[in-house]
Tab-separated table of C-alpha atoms in Angstrom:
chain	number	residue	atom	x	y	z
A	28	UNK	CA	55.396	37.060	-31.689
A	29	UNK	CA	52.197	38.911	-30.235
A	30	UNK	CA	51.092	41.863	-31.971
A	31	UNK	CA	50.177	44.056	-29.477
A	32	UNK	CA	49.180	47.803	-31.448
A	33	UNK	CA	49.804	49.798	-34.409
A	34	UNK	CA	50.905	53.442	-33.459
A	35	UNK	CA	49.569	56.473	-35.130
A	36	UNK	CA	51.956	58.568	-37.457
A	37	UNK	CA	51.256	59.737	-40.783
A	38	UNK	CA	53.834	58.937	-42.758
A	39	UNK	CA	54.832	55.894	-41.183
A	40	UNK	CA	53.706	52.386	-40.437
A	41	UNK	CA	54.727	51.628	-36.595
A	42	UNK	CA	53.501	48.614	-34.737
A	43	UNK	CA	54.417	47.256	-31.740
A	44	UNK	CA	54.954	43.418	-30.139
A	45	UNK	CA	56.187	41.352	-27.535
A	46	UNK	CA	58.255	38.597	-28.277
A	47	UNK	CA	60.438	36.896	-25.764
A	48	UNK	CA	60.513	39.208	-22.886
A	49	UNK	CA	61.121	41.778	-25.356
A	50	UNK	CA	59.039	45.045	-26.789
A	51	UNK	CA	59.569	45.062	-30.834
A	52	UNK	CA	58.449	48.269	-32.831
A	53	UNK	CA	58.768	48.011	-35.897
A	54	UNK	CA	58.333	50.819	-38.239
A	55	UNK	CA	57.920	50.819	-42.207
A	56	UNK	CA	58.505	53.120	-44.889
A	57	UNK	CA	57.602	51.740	-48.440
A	58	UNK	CA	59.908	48.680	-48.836
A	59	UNK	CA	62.285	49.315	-46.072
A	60	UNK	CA	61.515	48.619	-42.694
A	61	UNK	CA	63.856	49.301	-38.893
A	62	UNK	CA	63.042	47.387	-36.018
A	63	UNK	CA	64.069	48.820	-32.623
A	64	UNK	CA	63.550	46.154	-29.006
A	65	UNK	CA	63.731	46.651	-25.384
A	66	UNK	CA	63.738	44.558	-22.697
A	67	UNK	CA	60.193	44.274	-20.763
A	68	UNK	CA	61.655	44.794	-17.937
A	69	UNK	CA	63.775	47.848	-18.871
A	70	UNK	CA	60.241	49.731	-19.217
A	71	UNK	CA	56.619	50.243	-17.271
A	72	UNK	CA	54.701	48.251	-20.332
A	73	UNK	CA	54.204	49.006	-23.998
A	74	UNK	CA	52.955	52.764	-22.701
A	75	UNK	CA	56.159	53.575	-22.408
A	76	UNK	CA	57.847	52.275	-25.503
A	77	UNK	CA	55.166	54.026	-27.314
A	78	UNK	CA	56.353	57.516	-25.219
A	79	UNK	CA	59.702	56.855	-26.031
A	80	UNK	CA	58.482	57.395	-29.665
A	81	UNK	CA	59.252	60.978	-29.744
A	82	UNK	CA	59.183	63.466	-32.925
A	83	UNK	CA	63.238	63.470	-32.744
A	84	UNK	CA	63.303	59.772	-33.156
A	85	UNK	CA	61.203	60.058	-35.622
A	86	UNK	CA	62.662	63.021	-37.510
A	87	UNK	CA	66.469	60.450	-37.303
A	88	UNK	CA	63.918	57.431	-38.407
A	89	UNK	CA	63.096	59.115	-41.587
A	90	UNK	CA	66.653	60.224	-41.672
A	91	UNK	CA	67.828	56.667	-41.773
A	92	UNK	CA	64.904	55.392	-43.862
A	93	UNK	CA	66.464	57.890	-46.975
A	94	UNK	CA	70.048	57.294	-46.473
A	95	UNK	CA	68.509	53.593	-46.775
A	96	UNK	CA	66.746	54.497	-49.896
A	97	UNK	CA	70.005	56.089	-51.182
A	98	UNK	CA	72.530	53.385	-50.454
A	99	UNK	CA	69.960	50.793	-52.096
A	100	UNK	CA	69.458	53.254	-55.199
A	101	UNK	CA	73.225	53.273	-55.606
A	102	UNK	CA	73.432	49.129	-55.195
A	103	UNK	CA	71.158	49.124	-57.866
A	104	UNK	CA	72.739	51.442	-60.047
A	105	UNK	CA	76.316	49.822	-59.540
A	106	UNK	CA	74.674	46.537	-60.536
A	107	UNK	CA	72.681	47.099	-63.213
């Protein structure tokens, strides 16, 4: 996999690769992470992944990273 950039956000960790004709961002929050790919040749270059980072995927990224953080919560609960 080639790293290609990190992405600017402040309260997330987004990077961005290219691994077998794909684009793979890859965004952290704490110990959960979402990975999102696209074809290269559904897109211009990594210019455009990074524009199709908008602040509405971002705002249903966090979204998803705390119903993540809740359902693990509650796995841990019911366990311990």
């Amino acid at each position: 996999m080639r790293y290609i950039k990190d992405i600017e956000h402040t309260q997330l960790k987004i990077s961005l690769f290219s691994w077998n004709s794909k684009y793979i961002v890859k965004i952290e929050a704490g110990p959960y992470e979402q990975t999102y790919k696209v074809a290269e040749f559904d897109v211009t270059g990594p210019e455009e992944v990074e524009r199709m980072i908008s602040d509405a995927f971002v705002a249903s990224v966090l979204a998803r990273f705390q119903q993540m953080d809740a359902d693990w919560t509650a796995a841990m609960e019911s366990y311990l």
